[in-house]
């Protein structure tokens, strides 16, 4: 797996795309999303909510918020 490094920011994959699902899509009330990256052949629903640091988006976004706190 290749890792990109933009200063202190890193990503597991070169490219990924995600779509946040609407509030009525499931029980997560607007915190669910599907994603696609170079390791798979189709969209996959994340097991983690969008605001979890265990999700692809949450891990990426949390790096930005942590830098803002410094």
mmCIF file of C-alpha atoms in Angstrom:
data_model
loop_
_atom_site.group_PDB
_atom_site.id
_atom_site.type_symbol
_atom_site.label_atom_id
_atom_site.label_comp_id
_atom_site.label_asym_id
_atom_site.label_seq_id
_atom_site.Cartn_x
_atom_site.Cartn_y
_atom_site.Cartn_z
ATOM 1 C CA UNK A 1 0.000 0.000 0.000
ATOM 2 C CA UNK A 2 1.388 3.389 -0.996
ATOM 3 C CA UNK A 3 1.140 6.317 1.410
ATOM 4 C CA UNK A 4 1.051 9.949 0.342
ATOM 5 C CA UNK A 5 2.600 12.562 2.585
ATOM 6 C CA UNK A 6 1.714 16.253 2.462
ATOM 7 C CA UNK A 7 3.772 17.559 5.355
ATOM 8 C CA UNK A 8 2.088 16.133 8.438
ATOM 9 C CA UNK A 9 -0.939 14.869 6.480
ATOM 10 C CA UNK A 10 -0.992 11.295 5.171
ATOM 11 C CA UNK A 11 -3.472 9.152 3.264
ATOM 12 C CA UNK A 12 -3.554 5.374 2.955
ATOM 13 C CA UNK A 13 -4.546 5.429 -0.713
ATOM 14 C CA UNK A 14 -3.656 7.813 -3.537
ATOM 15 C CA UNK A 15 -7.272 8.311 -4.478
ATOM 16 C CA UNK A 16 -10.623 7.677 -2.862
ATOM 17 C CA UNK A 17 -14.106 9.046 -3.280
ATOM 18 C CA UNK A 18 -16.961 9.116 -0.804
ATOM 19 C CA UNK A 19 -20.611 10.086 -0.819
ATOM 20 C CA UNK A 20 -22.343 11.034 2.416
ATOM 21 C CA UNK A 21 -25.765 9.418 2.650
ATOM 22 C CA UNK A 22 -28.877 11.457 3.545
ATOM 23 C CA UNK A 23 -30.321 11.386 7.088
ATOM 24 C CA UNK A 24 -33.131 8.977 6.151
ATOM 25 C CA UNK A 25 -30.830 6.350 4.604
ATOM 26 C CA UNK A 26 -30.355 4.400 7.850
ATOM 27 C CA UNK A 27 -30.246 4.650 11.644
ATOM 28 C CA UNK A 28 -27.108 6.839 11.683
ATOM 29 C CA UNK A 29 -29.138 9.968 10.899
ATOM 30 C CA UNK A 30 -26.897 11.457 8.211
ATOM 31 C CA UNK A 31 -23.549 10.114 9.429
ATOM 32 C CA UNK A 32 -23.298 7.178 6.962
ATOM 33 C CA UNK A 33 -21.362 7.165 3.717
ATOM 34 C CA UNK A 34 -20.263 4.922 0.878
ATOM 35 C CA UNK A 35 -16.735 4.996 -0.494
ATOM 36 C CA UNK A 36 -14.629 3.710 -3.370
ATOM 37 C CA UNK A 37 -10.847 3.414 -3.508
ATOM 38 C CA UNK A 38 -8.142 1.781 -5.603
ATOM 39 C CA UNK A 39 -8.310 -1.478 -3.620
ATOM 40 C CA UNK A 40 -11.896 -2.385 -4.564
ATOM 41 C CA UNK A 41 -14.223 -2.739 -7.538
ATOM 42 C CA UNK A 42 -17.298 -0.882 -6.392
ATOM 43 C CA UNK A 43 -18.905 1.333 -3.771
ATOM 44 C CA UNK A 44 -18.868 0.012 -0.225
ATOM 45 C CA UNK A 45 -20.811 1.282 2.778
ATOM 46 C CA UNK A 46 -18.508 2.219 5.639
ATOM 47 C CA UNK A 47 -18.914 0.231 8.843
ATOM 48 C CA UNK A 48 -18.025 3.404 10.767
ATOM 49 C CA UNK A 49 -19.915 6.725 10.786
ATOM 50 C CA UNK A 50 -18.414 9.680 8.931
ATOM 51 C CA UNK A 51 -17.371 11.388 12.185
ATOM 52 C CA UNK A 52 -15.432 8.379 13.551
ATOM 53 C CA UNK A 53 -11.621 8.486 13.411
ATOM 54 C CA UNK A 54 -11.869 4.804 12.410
ATOM 55 C CA UNK A 55 -13.533 5.771 9.106
ATOM 56 C CA UNK A 56 -11.617 6.923 6.028
ATOM 57 C CA UNK A 57 -13.201 10.374 6.052
ATOM 58 C CA UNK A 58 -13.063 10.790 9.829
ATOM 59 C CA UNK A 59 -9.355 9.913 9.922
ATOM 60 C CA UNK A 60 -8.593 12.335 7.075
ATOM 61 C CA UNK A 61 -10.680 15.222 8.419
ATOM 62 C CA UNK A 62 -9.466 14.803 12.011
ATOM 63 C CA UNK A 63 -5.916 15.633 10.863
ATOM 64 C CA UNK A 64 -7.138 19.013 9.647
ATOM 65 C CA UNK A 65 -9.015 19.776 12.879
ATOM 66 C CA UNK A 66 -6.035 18.722 15.020
ATOM 67 C CA UNK A 67 -3.730 21.116 13.126
ATOM 68 C CA UNK A 68 -6.252 23.938 13.633
ATOM 69 C CA UNK A 69 -6.050 23.431 17.423
ATOM 70 C CA UNK A 70 -2.279 23.993 17.485
#
